[in-house]
Short mmCIF file of C-alpha atoms in Angstrom, two decimals:
data_model
loop_
_atom_site.label_atom_id
_atom_site.label_comp_id
_atom_site.label_asym_id
_atom_site.label_seq_id
_atom_site.Cartn_x
_atom_site.Cartn_y
_atom_site.Cartn_z
CA UNK K 1 0.33 0.29 -0.07
CA UNK K 2 0.94 3.40 -0.94
CA UNK K 3 2.11 5.09 2.38
CA UNK K 4 -0.29 8.03 1.39
CA UNK K 5 -2.74 5.84 1.75
CA UNK K 6 -1.91 3.88 5.08
CA UNK K 7 -1.57 8.19 6.57
CA UNK K 8 -4.73 8.71 5.49
CA UNK K 9 -6.30 5.80 6.87
CA UNK K 10 -4.05 6.40 10.32
CA UNK K 11 -5.34 9.32 10.54
CA UNK K 12 -9.38 8.20 9.93
CA UNK K 13 -8.53 5.62 12.54
CA UNK K 14 -7.50 7.60 14.86
CA UNK K 15 -10.80 10.63 14.67
CA UNK K 16 -12.96 7.12 15.27
CA UNK K 17 -11.26 6.36 18.32
CA UNK K 18 -12.12 9.80 19.02
CA UNK K 19 -15.57 9.06 18.72
CA UNK K 20 -15.65 5.81 20.20
CA UNK K 21 -14.32 7.32 23.48
CA UNK K 22 -16.40 10.04 23.56
CA UNK K 23 -19.98 7.53 23.43
CA UNK K 24 -18.34 4.72 25.55
CA UNK K 25 -17.22 7.23 27.79
CA UNK K 26 -20.39 8.48 27.77
CA UNK K 27 -22.84 5.25 28.67
CA UNK K 28 -19.96 4.95 31.11
CA UNK K 29 -20.08 8.14 32.99
CA UNK K 30 -22.57 10.84 32.57
CA UNK K 31 -25.18 7.91 31.61
CA UNK K 32 -24.58 6.16 35.50
CA UNK K 33 -25.15 9.25 36.94
CA UNK K 34 -28.99 9.95 35.22
CA UNK K 35 -27.52 12.59 32.75
CA UNK K 36 -29.00 12.94 29.05
CA UNK K 37 -27.09 11.33 26.32
CA UNK K 38 -23.38 12.01 24.71
CA UNK K 39 -23.69 15.22 22.23
CA UNK K 40 -23.81 14.07 18.89
CA UNK K 41 -20.79 14.79 16.63
CA UNK K 42 -21.22 16.52 13.19
CA UNK K 43 -22.25 19.38 11.57
CA UNK K 44 -25.95 19.39 13.42
CA UNK K 45 -24.93 20.08 16.43
CA UNK K 46 -23.21 23.34 15.98
CA UNK K 47 -26.60 24.63 13.29
CA UNK K 48 -28.28 23.67 16.71
CA UNK K 49 -25.79 25.88 19.20
CA UNK K 50 -26.07 28.99 16.38
CA UNK K 51 -30.14 28.50 17.13
CA UNK K 52 -30.24 27.74 20.78
CA UNK K 53 -27.50 31.60 20.86
CA UNK K 54 -28.98 34.55 23.37
CA UNK K 55 -25.85 36.37 22.18
CA UNK K 56 -27.60 40.52 21.82
CA UNK K 57 -25.03 40.41 18.28
CA UNK K 58 -27.18 37.77 16.76
CA UNK K 59 -30.89 38.58 14.46
CA UNK K 60 -33.88 38.11 16.53
CA UNK K 61 -35.61 35.25 15.71
CA UNK K 62 -39.25 36.12 15.99
CA UNK K 63 -39.18 40.26 15.83
CA UNK K 64 -42.40 40.80 15.79
CA UNK K 65 -42.64 39.92 18.98
CA UNK K 66 -40.31 42.80 20.05
CA UNK K 67 -41.96 45.56 22.07
CA UNK K 68 -42.73 48.44 20.61
CA UNK K 69 -41.00 51.87 22.03
CA UNK K 70 -44.35 54.14 22.64
CA UNK K 71 -43.76 57.89 22.21
CA UNK K 72 -42.74 59.85 26.19
CA UNK K 73 -46.25 60.35 27.46
CA UNK K 74 -45.06 61.83 31.29
CA UNK K 75 -47.32 64.75 31.21
CA UNK K 76 -50.76 62.64 30.59
CA UNK K 77 -50.01 60.55 33.29
CA UNK K 78 -49.42 63.28 35.35
CA UNK K 79 -52.71 65.22 34.44
CA UNK K 80 -54.17 62.46 35.28
CA UNK K 81 -53.01 61.33 38.66
CA UNK K 82 -53.82 64.74 39.65
CA UNK K 83 -56.73 63.70 38.73
CA UNK K 84 -58.05 60.66 40.28
CA UNK K 85 -56.06 61.84 43.28
CA UNK K 86 -59.15 65.49 43.42
CA UNK K 87 -61.88 62.71 43.26
CA UNK K 88 -61.07 60.61 45.72
CA UNK K 89 -60.47 63.29 47.83
CA UNK K 90 -63.85 65.14 46.93
CA UNK K 91 -65.42 60.91 47.88
CA UNK K 92 -64.33 61.46 51.07
CA UNK K 93 -65.28 64.10 51.59
CA UNK K 94 -68.38 63.56 50.20
CA UNK K 95 -68.77 60.01 52.29
CA UNK K 96 -68.33 61.82 55.51
CA UNK K 97 -70.51 64.67 54.71
CA UNK K 98 -72.96 61.53 54.02
CA UNK K 99 -72.97 60.13 56.40
CA UNK K 100 -73.30 63.17 58.92
CA UNK K 101 -76.29 63.84 56.63
CA UNK K 102 -78.36 60.66 56.95
CA UNK K 103 -77.65 60.75 60.94
CA UNK K 104 -79.08 64.95 61.31
CA UNK K 105 -79.92 67.96 59.77
CA UNK K 106 -77.41 70.03 58.27
CA UNK K 107 -75.66 73.68 58.46
CA UNK K 108 -76.87 75.68 55.39
CA UNK K 109 -72.60 76.20 54.08
CA UNK K 110 -71.93 72.52 54.90
CA UNK K 111 -75.86 71.37 52.66
CA UNK K 112 -74.67 73.61 50.02
CA UNK K 113 -71.43 71.68 50.10
CA UNK K 114 -72.80 68.30 49.22
CA UNK K 115 -75.15 69.97 46.63
CA UNK K 116 -71.30 71.50 44.58
CA UNK K 117 -69.73 68.20 45.03
CA UNK K 118 -72.93 66.13 43.90
CA UNK K 119 -72.91 68.84 40.93
CA UNK K 120 -69.51 68.70 40.21
CA UNK K 121 -68.37 65.10 39.95
CA UNK K 122 -72.12 63.38 39.48
CA UNK K 123 -70.51 59.86 39.50
CA UNK K 124 -69.70 60.52 43.16
CA UNK K 125 -73.18 60.50 43.36
CA UNK K 126 -73.08 55.68 43.35
CA UNK K 127 -70.05 56.17 45.33
CA UNK K 128 -71.40 58.35 47.67
CA UNK K 129 -72.63 55.14 50.51
CA UNK K 130 -75.52 55.71 50.75
CA UNK K 131 -78.01 52.59 49.99
CA UNK K 132 -82.09 52.64 49.62
CA UNK K 133 -83.06 51.42 53.62
CA UNK K 134 -81.64 55.23 54.35
CA UNK K 135 -83.01 57.46 51.72
CA UNK K 136 -86.26 58.17 54.15
CA UNK K 137 -83.17 59.14 56.57
CA UNK K 138 -81.83 61.56 54.11
CA UNK K 139 -84.78 62.71 52.62
CA UNK K 140 -87.09 64.10 56.16
CA UNK K 141 -83.52 65.17 56.82
CA UNK K 142 -81.85 67.25 54.67
CA UNK K 143 -83.61 67.41 52.00
CA UNK K 144 -82.22 69.19 48.69
CA UNK K 145 -78.63 66.78 49.50
CA UNK K 146 -81.40 64.09 49.23
CA UNK K 147 -83.15 65.07 45.78
CA UNK K 148 -79.70 65.62 44.26
CA UNK K 149 -78.29 62.58 45.34
CA UNK K 150 -81.73 61.05 43.23
CA UNK K 151 -81.23 63.61 40.66
CA UNK K 152 -77.57 62.07 39.89
CA UNK K 153 -78.37 58.77 40.76
CA UNK K 154 -81.18 59.16 37.75
CA UNK K 155 -79.44 60.28 34.90
CA UNK K 156 -76.72 59.54 32.65
CA UNK K 157 -73.23 59.13 35.22
CA UNK K 158 -72.32 56.93 33.77
CA UNK K 159 -75.84 55.74 33.84
CA UNK K 160 -78.11 54.81 35.88
CA UNK K 161 -77.88 53.72 39.48
CA UNK K 162 -79.75 49.94 39.32
CA UNK K 163 -80.90 50.46 42.93
CA UNK K 164 -82.64 53.05 41.83
CA UNK K 165 -86.45 51.55 41.66
CA UNK K 166 -85.64 50.60 45.37
CA UNK K 167 -84.83 54.57 46.20
CA UNK K 168 -88.27 55.21 44.56
CA UNK K 169 -90.52 52.56 46.86
CA UNK K 170 -88.07 53.63 49.64
CA UNK K 171 -90.02 57.51 49.68
CA UNK K 172 -92.84 55.90 49.14
CA UNK K 173 -93.09 53.54 52.11
CA UNK K 174 -91.34 56.46 54.88
CA UNK K 175 -94.32 58.86 56.59
CA UNK K 176 -95.32 61.02 54.23
CA UNK K 177 -94.24 64.93 55.48
CA UNK K 178 -93.36 68.09 53.53
CA UNK K 179 -89.61 67.14 53.70
CA UNK K 180 -90.60 64.25 51.02
CA UNK K 181 -92.91 66.02 48.80
CA UNK K 182 -89.94 68.59 48.32
CA UNK K 183 -87.92 66.42 46.98
CA UNK K 184 -90.73 63.80 45.48
CA UNK K 185 -91.47 67.98 44.17
CA UNK K 186 -87.65 68.46 43.05
CA UNK K 187 -87.37 65.51 40.64
CA UNK K 188 -90.83 65.98 39.08
CA UNK K 189 -89.58 69.54 38.64
CA UNK K 190 -86.08 68.96 36.88
CA UNK K 191 -86.13 65.49 35.97
CA UNK K 192 -90.08 64.45 35.50
CA UNK K 193 -89.31 62.08 31.78
CA UNK K 194 -86.72 59.68 34.42
CA UNK K 195 -89.84 59.24 36.83
CA UNK K 196 -91.37 55.68 36.73
CA UNK K 197 -95.68 56.34 35.90
CA UNK K 198 -96.22 53.60 38.61
CA UNK K 199 -94.00 56.30 41.11
CA UNK K 200 -96.22 57.87 40.47
CA UNK K 201 -98.94 56.93 40.61
CA UNK K 202 -97.69 54.99 44.86
CA UNK K 203 -96.57 57.86 46.27
CA UNK K 204 -99.58 60.38 45.30
CA UNK K 205 -102.34 57.27 46.72
CA UNK K 206 -99.73 56.80 50.33
CA UNK K 207 -100.13 61.17 50.17
CA UNK K 208 -103.82 60.60 50.21
CA UNK K 209 -103.92 57.94 52.16
CA UNK K 210 -102.09 59.73 55.25
CA UNK K 211 -104.28 62.68 55.19
CA UNK K 212 -107.45 59.75 55.23
CA UNK K 213 -106.08 57.29 58.26
CA UNK K 214 -104.68 61.32 60.08
CA UNK K 215 -100.97 60.32 59.61
CA UNK K 216 -97.61 62.06 58.71
CA UNK K 217 -95.49 65.07 59.22
CA UNK K 218 -95.65 68.70 57.88
CA UNK K 219 -91.94 68.09 58.44
CA UNK K 220 -91.08 71.86 58.81
CA UNK K 221 -88.09 72.30 61.36
CA UNK K 222 -84.28 72.54 61.50
CA UNK K 223 -84.39 69.77 58.11
CA UNK K 224 -86.44 72.34 56.06
CA UNK K 225 -84.43 73.34 52.82
CA UNK K 226 -82.16 76.58 53.34
CA UNK K 227 -82.81 79.54 50.70
CA UNK K 228 -85.63 78.33 48.87
CA UNK K 229 -83.48 75.06 47.45
CA UNK K 230 -86.92 73.30 46.52
CA UNK K 231 -88.98 75.00 49.64
CA UNK K 232 -91.23 76.52 47.20
CA UNK K 233 -94.04 73.28 48.61
CA UNK K 234 -93.93 74.93 52.04
CA UNK K 235 -94.29 78.58 51.05
CA UNK K 236 -96.47 78.29 49.00
CA UNK K 237 -98.91 75.66 51.59
CA UNK K 238 -97.49 77.99 54.26
CA UNK K 239 -96.53 75.36 56.49
CA UNK K 240 -93.34 76.33 57.10
CA UNK K 241 -94.56 78.39 60.25
CA UNK K 242 -96.32 75.88 62.28
CA UNK K 243 -99.03 77.82 63.20
CA UNK K 244 -102.13 75.35 62.89
CA UNK K 245 -104.56 76.35 59.73
CA UNK K 246 -107.82 77.49 60.02
CA UNK K 247 -111.60 76.09 58.58
CA UNK K 248 -112.06 72.87 58.46
CA UNK K 249 -108.96 70.60 57.28
CA UNK K 250 -106.01 70.08 59.09
CA UNK K 251 -102.34 70.56 58.07
CA UNK K 252 -101.21 67.86 56.27
CA UNK K 253 -104.82 67.59 53.41
CA UNK K 254 -104.14 71.07 52.92
CA UNK K 255 -100.38 70.10 52.08
CA UNK K 256 -101.15 67.37 49.91
CA UNK K 257 -103.13 69.58 48.03
CA UNK K 258 -101.23 71.59 47.20
CA UNK K 259 -98.37 69.11 46.54
CA UNK K 260 -100.59 67.12 44.20
CA UNK K 261 -101.99 71.50 43.12
CA UNK K 262 -98.04 71.03 41.74
CA UNK K 263 -98.35 68.11 40.45
CA UNK K 264 -101.22 68.16 38.58
CA UNK K 265 -99.26 71.79 36.46
CA UNK K 266 -96.29 69.73 35.10
CA UNK K 267 -98.22 67.48 33.66
CA UNK K 268 -97.95 64.33 35.50
CA UNK K 269 -101.68 63.96 37.24
CA UNK K 270 -104.06 64.16 33.73
CA UNK K 271 -107.26 64.41 33.82
CA UNK K 272 -109.75 61.08 31.89
CA UNK K 273 -105.99 58.91 34.57
CA UNK K 274 -107.37 56.46 37.52
CA UNK K 275 -104.74 57.87 39.24
CA UNK K 276 -106.68 61.23 38.63
CA UNK K 277 -109.84 59.98 39.15
CA UNK K 278 -108.55 59.19 42.77
CA UNK K 279 -107.07 63.12 43.66
CA UNK K 280 -110.39 63.98 42.78
CA UNK K 281 -112.94 61.80 45.04
CA UNK K 282 -110.43 62.48 47.25
CA UNK K 283 -111.55 66.27 46.59
CA UNK K 284 -114.74 65.59 46.99
CA UNK K 285 -115.17 64.05 50.65
CA UNK K 286 -112.11 67.16 51.72
CA UNK K 287 -114.45 70.10 49.96
CA UNK K 288 -114.43 72.89 52.72
CA UNK K 289 -111.32 72.98 52.34
CA UNK K 290 -110.42 75.55 50.48
CA UNK K 291 -107.27 73.66 48.72
CA UNK K 292 -109.15 70.80 47.71
CA UNK K 293 -111.60 73.24 46.03
CA UNK K 294 -109.10 74.86 44.17
CA UNK K 295 -107.55 71.17 43.28
CA UNK K 296 -110.04 69.68 41.63
CA UNK K 297 -111.17 72.70 39.40
CA UNK K 298 -107.65 72.70 38.55
CA UNK K 299 -107.85 69.23 37.99
CA UNK K 300 -111.41 70.17 35.79
CA UNK K 301 -109.72 72.37 33.69
CA UNK K 302 -106.56 70.31 32.72
CA UNK K 303 -109.27 67.33 31.81
CA UNK K 304 -111.12 70.54 29.45
CA UNK K 305 -107.58 71.29 28.12
CA UNK K 306 -107.11 68.01 27.01
CA UNK K 307 -110.27 67.40 24.91
CA UNK K 308 -112.01 65.43 27.31
CA UNK K 309 -114.93 65.81 28.61
CA UNK K 310 -116.47 66.96 31.26
CA UNK K 311 -119.58 66.34 31.61
CA UNK K 312 -120.02 62.60 30.29
CA UNK K 313 -119.12 59.48 31.93
CA UNK K 314 -116.56 58.24 34.67
CA UNK K 315 -114.75 60.93 34.78
CA UNK K 316 -114.16 64.44 37.24
CA UNK K 317 -117.54 65.73 36.22
CA UNK K 318 -119.64 62.69 37.59
CA UNK K 319 -117.29 63.75 40.90
CA UNK K 320 -118.33 67.18 40.61
CA UNK K 321 -122.29 66.06 40.23
CA UNK K 322 -122.39 64.10 44.13
#
């Protein structure tokens, strides 16, 4: 055999011995201790090492997964942080004032501050801690605050409260008083379209029932609306002074009749309806009271304006002929 071929064969046998030795060493040593199989010899391993490399100089295998740098918004973040801090401070203050408003009448300046907080940030009404079970206390002690709160809950700030029907039910269930009627009067004046007919009908029935039962309270005390806020009812009826009314009509009857007149003028009691028939029947029972007679005339005029025939059927004309 030529010397060159002998030399090449010797080199090949040496290389094979090296790989074989490494393999035997792996089987005898690493595998005996539970290690992974021996590393394969060849070019495939070098290719795998390249793809597995974490060298920053190598191109990224998935460039789309890299985060896209965003422009700096430190100014917006600062503004948002300030607004959040101001909102939380207002919420803390509102919750504290509401707790006091539920327990007792607020001084006029504190009451005005609560109204400002609700008007500036109406969304806070949903988080101020007033639930339907305490609505009667709030309405009796601070009628303007109760009315403003319910207005915020009824409007889109950010959406009407799902507890709103329960708040209305609480107003119907509470004893009829000047303050509760002031709250309802304010709701009818400023957000009549948001009040369900069932609520108005139920509240009117409750007022009439309170007069027939001799229950209820005029409620003209320290919690009366300051500065005329929602207080048109008390000033119009002349009951805020607390003096007994003349004649045969009771104070409660006078108060309810004045309240019902306001509902008629604002279109929430219409001639020819069931609630109008109930109110007119109540007026006939109390016809010797001046306010009841005025309410009856107002109902009849409303029915005539709406095109009804007051002299026929079971409307107001029939009641007036008794």
